[in-house]
Amino acid sequence: MTKDPSAHTPIANSSRGQISRRDFLGASAILAAGLAAGGCKTSHEPSKEPIIDIHQHLGYSDRPDDVFLEHQRKMGITKTILLPAGRSVQTGSTHEGFSNGLQAKCLGNADCYRFAKAHPKEYLFGGNEVPDLDDAVKEIEKYLKLGGVIIAEQKFGVDCDSTEMQKIYQLAAHYHVPILMHWQYMMYNYGFDRFYKMLEKYPKTIFIGHAQTFWANIDKKNVDDDVKLYPGGKVTPGGITDRYLSDYPNMFGDLSAGSGLNALTRDEDHARDFLHRHQDKLIYGSDCNDLVGTVPGCQGAKTIATVRRLAPNKVVERKLLYANAKRVFRI
Ligand SMILES: [Zn+2]
Ligand SMILES: [Zn+2]
């Protein structure tokens, strides 16, 4: 199983929309044309259907830009959203610098902005900052004003209901952009079990959940564990994540990383039902740092293949890989 590249032993203890008919018919027509042109080819060429990847990073584990561009093309991604790191600082919220660069050498706002501007057809960018710095809101807002489409990746050691985070939730609502949070027990964004209070307090903020603790909690029987971050085996529906997705219109899920893939593959019967039930709330992202972009070496490519295999039908598959992102990000 592929692990999230950033997973590690914790070091701190602090505290609807529908797919449009046009989109669907368009995708079907493209598919039909591809089949007609290619006969019964079952090659490994990237699909011609558009795919939006809402979760990638620049400079990820030192991956060179040209390799990254090729990686995304090989996966068949037509639009990628770059999630910047916050600035590098030595604070409790970055575990004294350990978590700088999103704990994976990822680059920040200015680099993501420049790269997206250099590749405007295929790349978009977000704005981010360490949330408890004095000018965090100002710095994030600067990049939202420049056209940033998300606040992310929020991966810091802070309480999910801290004053600082609440200011950022308000900023997200004001600019009509989602905020994507990396939930990792005892490490990043503390307090997943009480997060419903924020979902209720900020109904106009679109929250996208990601990472180990978000995905472990699809299972009602999950007990959060800071070491066993990738639980396996059968899933009992009704975990916290399942309930948040069902009960709150402003809660969404990002399928990216080893944690998202594990959540689908650990119990495929459950996954089929889960994808069906949350077909308007789950969004494809890759968040992989490999150099290849193809199965079997690339977890992002594996997640695409897994979604295609487990989605109950073509319409749902297209929602997960494309239409939900298009709607939520208004792109
Ligand atoms: Zn990430
Ligand atoms: Zn990959």
CSV table of C-alpha atoms and ligand atoms in Angstrom, one decimal:
chain,number,residue,atom,x,y,z
A,1,MET,CA,0.0,0.0,0.0
A,2,THR,CA,1.2,3.4,-0.8
A,3,LYS,CA,1.5,5.6,2.2
A,4,ASP,CA,1.1,9.4,2.3
A,5,PRO,CA,4.6,10.6,1.5
A,6,SER,CA,4.3,12.9,4.5
A,7,ALA,CA,3.2,10.4,7.0
A,8,HIS,CA,5.4,9.9,10.0
A,9,THR,CA,5.4,9.4,13.7
A,10,PRO,CA,3.9,12.4,15.5
A,11,ILE,CA,6.3,14.6,17.4
A,12,ALA,CA,3.9,16.9,19.2
A,13,ASN,CA,1.2,16.5,21.8
A,14,SER,CA,-0.4,19.9,21.8
A,15,SER,CA,-3.5,20.1,22.6
A,16,ARG,CA,-25.1,19.8,-5.3
A,17,GLY,CA,-25.4,20.2,-7.9
A,18,GLN,CA,-25.6,17.7,-10.7
A,19,ILE,CA,-23.3,16.9,-13.6
A,20,SER,CA,-24.7,19.0,-16.4
A,21,ARG,CA,-26.3,17.1,-19.3
A,22,ARG,CA,-23.9,19.0,-21.6
A,23,ASP,CA,-20.9,17.8,-19.6
A,24,PHE,CA,-22.1,14.3,-19.6
A,25,LEU,CA,-23.0,14.2,-23.3
A,26,GLY,CA,-19.7,15.9,-24.1
A,27,ALA,CA,-17.8,13.3,-22.2
A,28,SER,CA,-19.7,10.5,-23.8
A,29,ALA,CA,-19.2,11.9,-27.2
A,30,ILE,CA,-15.5,12.2,-26.7
A,31,LEU,CA,-15.4,8.7,-25.4
A,32,ALA,CA,-17.4,7.4,-28.4
A,33,ALA,CA,-15.1,9.3,-30.8
A,34,GLY,CA,-12.1,7.8,-29.1
A,35,LEU,CA,-13.5,4.3,-29.4
A,36,ALA,CA,-14.4,4.9,-33.0
A,37,ALA,CA,-11.0,6.2,-33.9
A,38,GLY,CA,-9.0,3.7,-31.9
A,39,GLY,CA,-11.2,0.6,-32.5
A,40,CYS,CA,-11.0,-1.8,-29.6
A,41,LYS,CA,-7.6,-0.5,-28.4
A,42,THR,CA,-7.0,-1.2,-24.7
A,43,SER,CA,-3.7,0.7,-24.6
A,44,HIS,CA,-2.4,2.5,-21.6
A,45,GLU,CA,-2.6,5.9,-23.3
A,46,PRO,CA,-4.1,8.6,-21.1
A,47,SER,CA,-7.8,8.9,-21.3
A,48,LYS,CA,-9.2,11.8,-23.5
A,49,GLU,CA,-11.8,12.6,-20.9
A,50,PRO,CA,-10.9,15.7,-18.8
A,51,ILE,CA,-9.8,15.1,-15.2
A,52,ILE,CA,-9.2,17.8,-12.6
A,53,ASP,CA,-6.6,17.1,-9.9
A,54,ILE,CA,-7.3,19.4,-7.0
A,55,HIS,CA,-4.3,18.4,-4.9
A,56,GLN,CA,-0.7,18.7,-6.1
A,57,HIS,CA,2.4,20.5,-5.0
A,58,LEU,CA,5.3,22.2,-6.7
A,59,GLY,CA,8.8,21.1,-5.7
A,60,TYR,CA,7.2,18.1,-4.0
A,61,SER,CA,10.1,16.1,-2.4
A,62,ASP,CA,12.4,17.9,-4.8
A,63,ARG,CA,10.5,16.8,-7.9
A,64,PRO,CA,11.8,18.9,-10.8
A,65,ASP,CA,9.2,21.0,-12.7
A,66,ASP,CA,9.6,19.3,-16.1
A,67,VAL,CA,9.1,15.8,-14.4
A,68,PHE,CA,6.1,17.2,-12.7
A,69,LEU,CA,4.5,18.5,-15.9
A,70,GLU,CA,5.1,15.1,-17.5
A,71,HIS,CA,3.7,13.3,-14.5
A,72,GLN,CA,0.4,15.2,-14.7
A,73,ARG,CA,0.2,14.6,-18.4
A,74,LYS,CA,0.8,10.9,-18.0
A,75,MET,CA,-2.0,10.7,-15.4
A,76,GLY,CA,-4.3,12.3,-17.9
A,77,ILE,CA,-4.9,15.4,-15.9
A,78,THR,CA,-6.3,18.3,-17.8
A,79,LYS,CA,-6.4,20.8,-14.9
A,80,THR,CA,-4.2,20.8,-11.8
A,81,ILE,CA,-4.6,22.9,-8.7
A,82,LEU,CA,-1.3,23.7,-7.0
A,83,LEU,CA,-1.5,23.9,-3.2
A,84,PRO,CA,1.3,26.0,-1.7
A,85,ALA,CA,3.0,25.6,1.7
A,86,GLY,CA,3.1,28.4,4.2
A,87,ARG,CA,6.3,30.3,4.9
A,88,SER,CA,9.1,28.5,6.7
A,89,VAL,CA,9.0,29.4,10.4
A,90,GLN,CA,10.0,27.9,13.8
A,91,THR,CA,6.7,27.9,15.7
A,92,GLY,CA,4.6,25.4,17.6
A,93,SER,CA,2.2,25.2,14.7
A,94,THR,CA,5.0,24.0,12.4
A,95,HIS,CA,6.4,21.8,15.1
A,96,GLU,CA,9.5,24.1,15.3
A,97,GLY,CA,10.0,23.9,11.6
A,98,PHE,CA,9.6,20.2,11.1
A,99,SER,CA,6.4,20.8,9.1
A,100,ASN,CA,7.7,23.6,6.9
A,101,GLY,CA,7.1,23.0,3.2
A,102,LEU,CA,4.1,20.9,4.2
A,103,GLN,CA,6.7,18.4,5.6
A,104,ALA,CA,7.6,17.5,2.0
A,105,LYS,CA,9.7,20.4,0.7
A,106,CYS,CA,6.7,21.9,-1.1
A,107,LEU,CA,7.0,25.4,-2.4
A,108,GLY,CA,5.0,28.4,-1.4
A,109,ASN,CA,2.6,31.0,-2.7
A,110,ALA,CA,4.8,33.0,-5.0
A,111,ASP,CA,6.2,29.9,-6.8
A,112,CYS,CA,2.8,28.3,-7.3
A,113,TYR,CA,1.4,31.5,-8.6
A,114,ARG,CA,4.2,32.0,-11.1
A,115,PHE,CA,4.0,28.4,-12.3
A,116,ALA,CA,0.3,28.6,-12.8
A,117,LYS,CA,0.6,31.9,-14.7
A,118,ALA,CA,3.2,30.2,-16.9
A,119,HIS,CA,0.9,27.3,-17.7
A,120,PRO,CA,-2.5,29.0,-17.6
A,121,LYS,CA,-4.5,26.4,-19.4
A,122,GLU,CA,-3.6,23.5,-17.2
A,123,TYR,CA,-2.7,25.0,-13.8
A,124,LEU,CA,-4.5,26.9,-11.1
A,125,PHE,CA,-3.1,27.9,-7.7
A,126,GLY,CA,-4.2,28.4,-4.1
A,127,GLY,CA,-3.1,30.7,-1.3
A,128,ASN,CA,-1.8,29.6,2.0
A,129,GLU,CA,0.0,30.6,5.2
A,130,VAL,CA,0.8,29.3,8.7
A,131,PRO,CA,-2.5,30.2,10.3
A,132,ASP,CA,-1.2,31.7,13.6
A,133,LEU,CA,1.2,34.2,12.0
A,134,ASP,CA,0.0,37.8,12.5
A,135,ASP,CA,-0.3,38.5,8.8
A,136,ALA,CA,-1.7,35.1,7.8
A,137,VAL,CA,-5.0,36.4,6.5
A,138,LYS,CA,-3.4,39.3,4.7
A,139,GLU,CA,-0.9,36.9,2.9
A,140,ILE,CA,-3.6,34.5,1.9
A,141,GLU,CA,-5.9,37.2,0.8
A,142,LYS,CA,-3.1,38.6,-1.5
A,143,TYR,CA,-3.2,35.4,-3.5
A,144,LEU,CA,-6.9,35.1,-3.5
A,145,LYS,CA,-7.1,38.6,-5.0
A,146,LEU,CA,-4.6,37.4,-7.7
A,147,GLY,CA,-7.0,34.6,-8.6
A,148,GLY,CA,-6.2,31.8,-6.1
A,149,VAL,CA,-9.0,29.2,-6.1
A,150,ILE,CA,-8.5,27.6,-2.7
A,151,ILE,CA,-7.0,28.1,0.7
A,152,ALA,CA,-4.6,25.1,1.1
A,153,GLU,CA,-3.0,23.0,2.1
A,154,GLN,CA,-3.8,23.8,5.7
A,155,LYS,CA,-1.5,21.3,7.4
A,156,PHE,CA,-0.4,22.8,10.7
A,157,GLY,CA,-0.5,22.0,14.4
A,158,VAL,CA,-3.5,24.1,15.5
A,159,ASP,CA,-6.9,23.5,16.9
A,160,CYS,CA,-9.5,23.4,14.2
A,161,ASP,CA,-11.6,25.8,16.2
A,162,SER,CA,-8.9,28.2,17.2
A,163,THR,CA,-9.4,32.0,16.7
A,164,GLU,CA,-6.8,32.0,13.9
A,165,MET,CA,-8.5,29.2,12.0
A,166,GLN,CA,-11.9,30.8,12.3
A,167,LYS,CA,-10.6,33.9,10.7
A,168,ILE,CA,-9.4,31.8,7.7
A,169,TYR,CA,-12.8,30.1,7.5
A,170,GLN,CA,-14.4,33.5,7.3
A,171,LEU,CA,-11.9,34.6,4.6
A,172,ALA,CA,-12.7,31.4,2.5
A,173,ALA,CA,-16.4,32.2,2.7
A,174,HIS,CA,-15.8,35.9,1.7
A,175,TYR,CA,-13.9,34.9,-1.4
A,176,HIS,CA,-16.1,31.9,-2.2
A,177,VAL,CA,-13.1,29.5,-2.2
A,178,PRO,CA,-12.9,26.2,-0.4
A,179,ILE,CA,-10.4,25.5,2.4
A,180,LEU,CA,-8.7,22.1,2.3
A,181,MET,CA,-7.5,20.7,5.6
A,182,HIS,CA,-5.0,17.9,6.3
A,183,TRP,CA,-6.5,15.9,9.3
A,184,GLN,CA,-3.8,13.9,11.1
A,185,TYR,CA,-4.4,12.9,14.7
A,186,MET,CA,-2.1,14.6,17.2
A,187,MET,CA,-0.2,16.3,14.4
A,188,TYR,CA,-2.3,18.5,12.1
A,189,ASN,CA,-5.7,20.2,12.7
A,190,TYR,CA,-6.6,19.0,16.2
A,191,GLY,CA,-10.2,18.2,17.1
A,192,PHE,CA,-11.8,16.4,14.2
A,193,ASP,CA,-14.6,15.0,16.5
A,194,ARG,CA,-15.7,18.5,17.4
A,195,PHE,CA,-15.3,20.0,13.9
A,196,TYR,CA,-19.1,19.9,13.3
A,197,LYS,CA,-19.2,23.0,15.4
A,198,MET,CA,-17.2,24.8,12.8
A,199,LEU,CA,-19.3,23.3,10.0
A,200,GLU,CA,-22.4,24.7,11.7
A,201,LYS,CA,-20.9,28.1,12.6
A,202,TYR,CA,-19.6,28.7,9.1
A,203,PRO,CA,-22.2,27.3,6.7
A,204,LYS,CA,-21.0,29.5,3.8
A,205,THR,CA,-17.5,28.1,4.1
A,206,ILE,CA,-16.7,25.1,1.9
A,207,PHE,CA,-14.5,22.6,3.8
A,208,ILE,CA,-12.6,19.9,2.0
A,209,GLY,CA,-11.3,17.1,4.2
A,210,HIS,CA,-8.1,15.2,3.4
A,211,ALA,CA,-5.5,12.8,4.9
A,212,GLN,CA,-5.3,10.0,7.4
A,213,THR,CA,-7.7,11.0,10.2
A,214,PHE,CA,-10.3,12.2,7.8
A,215,TRP,CA,-10.3,8.8,5.9
A,216,ALA,CA,-9.9,6.6,9.0
A,217,ASN,CA,-13.1,8.1,10.3
A,218,ILE,CA,-15.3,6.8,7.5
A,219,ASP,CA,-15.5,3.7,9.8
A,220,LYS,CA,-17.8,4.0,12.8
A,221,LYS,CA,-15.6,1.6,14.7
A,222,ASN,CA,-12.4,3.7,14.1
A,223,VAL,CA,-10.5,4.7,17.2
A,224,ASP,CA,-8.0,7.4,16.4
A,225,ASP,CA,-4.4,6.3,16.7
A,226,ASP,CA,-1.4,8.4,16.0
A,227,VAL,CA,0.7,5.4,14.9
A,228,LYS,CA,-1.8,3.3,13.0
A,229,LEU,CA,-2.9,5.9,10.5
A,230,TYR,CA,-4.0,3.6,7.7
A,231,PRO,CA,-6.5,1.2,9.2
A,232,GLY,CA,-7.4,-1.8,7.0
A,233,GLY,CA,-10.3,-4.3,6.8
A,234,LYS,CA,-14.0,-4.0,6.7
A,235,VAL,CA,-15.6,-0.6,7.3
A,236,THR,CA,-18.7,-0.1,9.4
A,237,PRO,CA,-20.6,2.8,7.8
A,238,GLY,CA,-21.5,5.8,9.9
A,239,GLY,CA,-18.1,7.1,11.1
A,240,ILE,CA,-17.6,10.8,11.8
A,241,THR,CA,-16.5,11.5,8.2
A,242,ASP,CA,-19.4,9.7,6.8
A,243,ARG,CA,-21.8,11.7,9.0
A,244,TYR,CA,-20.1,15.1,8.2
A,245,LEU,CA,-20.4,14.3,4.5
A,246,SER,CA,-24.1,13.3,4.9
A,247,ASP,CA,-25.2,16.0,7.3
A,248,TYR,CA,-23.4,19.1,6.2
A,249,PRO,CA,-23.8,20.6,2.7
A,250,ASN,CA,-20.5,22.5,3.2
A,251,MET,CA,-18.3,19.4,3.9
A,252,PHE,CA,-16.5,17.7,1.0
A,253,GLY,CA,-13.8,15.0,0.7
A,254,ASP,CA,-10.6,14.9,-1.2
A,255,LEU,CA,-9.8,11.4,-2.5
A,256,SER,CA,-6.1,12.1,-2.7
A,257,ALA,CA,-3.0,10.4,-1.1
A,258,GLY,CA,-2.4,7.0,0.2
A,259,SER,CA,-5.1,7.6,2.8
A,260,GLY,CA,-7.8,8.3,0.2
A,261,LEU,CA,-6.8,5.3,-1.8
A,262,ASN,CA,-6.6,3.0,1.2
A,263,ALA,CA,-10.1,4.1,2.2
A,264,LEU,CA,-11.4,2.9,-1.1
A,265,THR,CA,-9.4,-0.4,-1.4
A,266,ARG,CA,-9.6,-1.6,2.2
A,267,ASP,CA,-13.3,-2.7,1.8
A,268,GLU,CA,-14.4,-2.4,-1.8
A,269,ASP,CA,-18.0,-3.3,-1.1
A,270,HIS,CA,-18.2,-0.5,1.3
A,271,ALA,CA,-16.4,1.8,-1.1
A,272,ARG,CA,-18.9,1.2,-3.9
A,273,ASP,CA,-21.7,2.3,-1.6
A,274,PHE,CA,-19.7,5.2,-0.2
A,275,LEU,CA,-19.0,6.6,-3.6
A,276,HIS,CA,-22.6,6.2,-4.6
A,277,ARG,CA,-23.9,7.9,-1.4
A,278,HIS,CA,-21.4,10.8,-1.5
A,279,GLN,CA,-21.2,11.1,-5.3
A,280,ASP,CA,-21.7,14.9,-5.1
A,281,LYS,CA,-19.3,15.4,-2.2
A,282,LEU,CA,-16.1,13.6,-3.2
A,283,ILE,CA,-13.4,15.1,-5.4
A,284,TYR,CA,-10.4,13.6,-7.1
A,285,GLY,CA,-6.9,14.7,-6.1
A,286,SER,CA,-3.6,12.9,-6.4
A,287,ASP,CA,-1.1,14.4,-3.9
A,288,CYS,CA,1.5,12.0,-5.1
A,289,ASN,CA,5.2,12.8,-5.3
A,290,ASP,CA,6.5,10.1,-7.6
A,291,LEU,CA,8.2,10.7,-10.9
A,292,VAL,CA,6.3,8.3,-13.2
A,293,GLY,CA,2.6,9.2,-13.3
A,294,THR,CA,1.5,5.7,-14.3
A,295,VAL,CA,0.3,2.5,-12.6
A,296,PRO,CA,1.8,0.8,-10.7
A,297,GLY,CA,4.4,3.3,-9.5
A,298,CYS,CA,2.0,6.3,-9.1
A,299,GLN,CA,-0.6,6.4,-6.4
A,300,GLY,CA,-2.5,9.2,-8.1
A,301,ALA,CA,-2.9,7.0,-11.3
A,302,LYS,CA,-4.0,4.1,-9.1
A,303,THR,CA,-6.7,6.2,-7.5
A,304,ILE,CA,-8.0,7.2,-10.9
A,305,ALA,CA,-8.1,3.5,-11.9
A,306,THR,CA,-9.8,2.6,-8.5
A,307,VAL,CA,-12.5,5.3,-8.9
A,308,ARG,CA,-13.2,4.0,-12.4
A,309,ARG,CA,-13.5,0.5,-11.1
A,310,LEU,CA,-15.6,1.2,-8.1
A,311,ALA,CA,-17.9,4.0,-9.2
A,312,PRO,CA,-21.4,2.7,-9.7
A,313,ASN,CA,-21.8,4.1,-13.2
A,314,LYS,CA,-20.2,6.4,-15.7
A,315,VAL,CA,-22.1,9.5,-14.5
A,316,VAL,CA,-20.8,9.1,-10.9
A,317,GLU,CA,-17.3,8.4,-12.2
A,318,ARG,CA,-17.3,11.7,-14.1
A,319,LYS,CA,-18.5,13.6,-11.1
A,320,LEU,CA,-15.7,12.2,-9.0
A,321,LEU,CA,-13.0,12.8,-11.5
A,322,TYR,CA,-14.2,16.1,-13.0
A,323,ALA,CA,-17.7,17.6,-12.5
A,324,ASN,CA,-17.6,18.0,-8.7
A,325,ALA,CA,-14.3,19.9,-8.9
A,326,LYS,CA,-15.6,22.0,-11.7
A,327,ARG,CA,-18.7,22.9,-9.7
A,328,VAL,CA,-17.1,23.4,-6.3
A,329,PHE,CA,-14.2,25.4,-7.6
A,330,ARG,CA,-16.3,27.2,-10.2
A,331,ILE,CA,-13.8,26.6,-12.9
B,1,ZN,ZN,-0.7,17.6,0.0
B,2,ZN,ZN,1.9,10.1,-9.1
